Amino acid sequence: MNAAVVLPVPVSRAYIYEVPPELADRVIPGARVVVPLRRRNVVGIVTDVVGPQSSVGIALKAIKAAPDAEPALSPALLDLGRWLSDYYGAPLGLSLRALLPGPLWSVARPAGPAPAAERLFVLTGNGVDSLLERERRFKRSPKRRAAYETVEALGGSAPVSHLVNQLRLSRNSLDALVEQGLARIERVPEMRDPFAGLSSPPPPSLTVDQQAAVRGILDAPVDMPVLLHGVTGSGKTIVYLHVLRHLVDSGKGAILLVPEIALTPQTVARVRGVFGDQVAVLHSGLSDGERADAWRALRRGERRVAVGPRSAVFAPVQRLGAIVVDEEHEPSYKQASAPRYHARDAAAMRAQLEGARLILGSATPSLETLDQAAQRRIATFALPDRIGARPLPPVEVVDLRSAPRIPAAETGVIAWSEALDGAISGALERGEQVILLLNRRGFATFVQCPACGNVPGCSQCAIALTVHQTPPALRCHYCGHEEPIPETCAICGHVTQKLRGLGTQQLERFVGMRYPRARIARMDLDTTTSKWAHHHILDRVARGDVDILLGTQMIAKGLDFPNVTVVGVVDADTGLHFPDFRAGERTFQLVAQVAGRAGRGPPGGRVFVQTRAPEHHAIRAAAAHSVAQFAAAELPLRTPPYPPYPPRTGLVRFVIATDDHARTAELAEKVAAWLRRAARERLDGMLTVLGPAPCPLMRLKGKWRWHVLAKSTEPRVLGRVVRAWRAKAHRAVSVDRDPQSLL
Ligand code: ADP
Ligand code: ZN
């Protein structure tokens, strides 16, 4: 007997191995096996067991081991892997690799890692919360202040090694802060897992709308996907949990997908509050060993419910009864490397393969999902009102071109309307909390020489370097390249360099000066690099230790703080003019979602959206909290006579990237020519090819990038195209079906 074994590498073809008789009962499709490859042993997945006749006279190598009593991949998961490969045009090897956690691909069983003791630098929070006190305490020690503010921006604590080695803070200033009593050093085994042992009981009763949604979902045919379309704060989570409780009580298992950023202790506590130890939480903080343990517990049926981000869609839940995709519109559900799957669509396929329910939820569903709902291929259940009959907060659109503003003498480059300013001051006086969204991190967007206009850019990516202040550097937001902030212009030698554009660091400084008594926290990619930083920040907000939370899109998602009464969108236009057909949709979702953070408690709330495009349909619909209004304006723009875009057509993007610009352009021409020929000769003209053209981000991480778009209203046609391309397997070309970004 021989077995076809697929290895976790970028090829689709299986390798044939001989099955030793003693392993015969374990070597079945879906099983992990250890096989020799050149001089190493590697883990592969059996996809087929075939008769000996197929090995025409070649001496085959034998399988070395089959470590699991039960196959790692069930027949349904193996089918899902094949679907990923066929639908997304990804090599089968990579598609199967995505189905199992990393440690299961290593030949040795991973040992639980010994938690290394770590020196943690922790701010004590002793009375320098406001800017006034800060000016006093740090009058003669700007370095110490910079160190203090860096740690503060990191959530109030960080490993000493990180501060000294990566952020290059001096040990002297750290020691001085400890001597001043402003910080202390803690020895900790490792950062505390904020998910450990959490549980909060569900609300004692469901609202009438929630009951109707639970009943409606359970009564819908199992093979009918459902959309729970509930406004922000309408209590969607409890509806999911009730439905899942019902399924688990009848002996089934379930998966709850949430965007990584929304996987907060609050969310986990709610799920554990209903399911207790039946839950496995698959979060990014797990060690390899913990991840493998969680996987095994699910595989053996010891845990029935898996909660986690994107990849949890592959969790080996037994007797799967339902998959919930919360915030189904979230772009983070799309995987950025092959297989470039969308977790919502993978969930739909898996649900179909296993006869499980698919439940999508959002306050701002994607146009793809709305379109399916309009065609009655998805059943919609609505939660039109907030819990406790609280109104959705009124949204004031502030036209920055004409609205009264605080004079520039006080605000510098920041456009600050009197309306927002007054609302913030009022909220602070009443002891309420404020959320400010600015979807651009760093201090300024770029540096520019006022004499010659030169803007320093990244040498690896065609993009301006962003100015950072904590710690000071110019940084590339795409590849991480870093260089000192220039004092003189590299081109003309002029000495004063101007900072242009506004980032969260500058906003933080401005807000600190404008509202000197307010305690401020900033949340963006730069303050959340250490493992649990983002939970520490949100903890402080929840405890009421923060008056103003400001940050990028991270703060727009899922937060449920009843004392937040004012939400300000500092500049709604940051993403509106991106060269991407989803620019409007993303702006709508972001503004509508952050608006939904206001007024979740008894004091109510208000939202201020500062913009220079107040008439844009994305802004107007967000102000009305109306996805229907947005879709009504946006869909026609994606429909002929305009160039069609999803959901009006299917889309595949081919990205060509090499070290050499001419070679990239040449290869892109070839890809386009190949597609056009296929369209003409084999696809009856049912494929439209656009390009080749340079990508909006033409240079990225040292590579030159061009792209070609292929459109068709027939999914079958796009399937044929990506599979034909898969067979050609060109390293420099990546295929992205249903791309979430065209940059
Ligand atoms: P959404 O995800 O729709 O924005 P959540 O599920 O986060 O809303 O619920 C919003 C808030 O309402 C949460 O604090 C939740 O605990 C509370 N809540 C939900 N359902 C009920 C209920 N039936 N009774 C009381 N409070 C509820
Ligand atoms: Zn770069």
Coordinates of C-alpha atoms and ligand atoms in Angstrom, one line a residue, residues 203-207 210 230-238 240 266 270 326-327 383 387 558 560 597 600, ligand 1:
P203 CA -28.1 39.3 31.6
P204 CA -31.0 37.7 33.5
S205 CA -33.4 38.1 30.6
L206 CA -33.5 38.8 26.9
T207 CA -35.3 41.7 25.4
Q210 CA -33.4 39.4 21.2
G230 CA -28.2 44.8 15.0
V231 CA -27.3 48.4 15.7
T232 CA -24.3 49.2 17.9
G233 CA -25.2 48.3 21.5
S234 CA -28.2 46.2 20.6
G235 CA -26.9 43.1 22.4
K236 CA -25.9 40.9 19.5
T237 CA -23.5 38.9 21.6
I238 CA -26.2 37.6 23.9
Y240 CA -25.3 34.4 19.6
Q266 CA -14.9 41.5 28.3
R270 CA -19.2 36.9 28.5
D326 CA -19.2 38.5 14.6
E327 CA -18.4 41.9 12.9
L383 CA -32.1 44.3 16.3
I387 CA -30.6 47.8 25.0
G558 CA -16.5 46.5 20.0
D560 CA -18.7 48.9 25.5
R597 CA -19.2 53.7 21.2
R600 CA -24.2 53.3 25.8
Ligands
ADP1 P1 -23.5 44.9 20.4 O1 -22.4 43.8 20.1 O2 -24.7 44.7 19.6 O3 -22.9 46.3 20.2 P2 -23.3 44.0 23.1 O4 -23.6 42.5 22.8 O5 -21.9 44.4 23.4 O6 -23.9 44.9 21.9 O7 -24.3 44.5 24.2 C1 -24.3 45.8 24.6 C2 -24.5 45.9 26.1 O8 -25.8 45.6 26.5 C3 -23.6 45.0 26.9 O9 -23.1 45.7 28.0 C4 -24.5 43.8 27.3 O10 -24.1 43.2 28.5 C5 -25.8 44.5 27.5 N1 -27.0 43.7 27.3 C6 -27.2 42.9 26.2 N2 -28.4 42.2 26.3 C7 -28.9 42.6 27.4 C8 -30.2 42.3 28.1 N3 -31.0 41.4 27.6 N4 -30.4 42.9 29.3 C9 -29.5 43.7 29.8 N5 -28.4 44.1 29.3 C10 -28.1 43.5 28.1

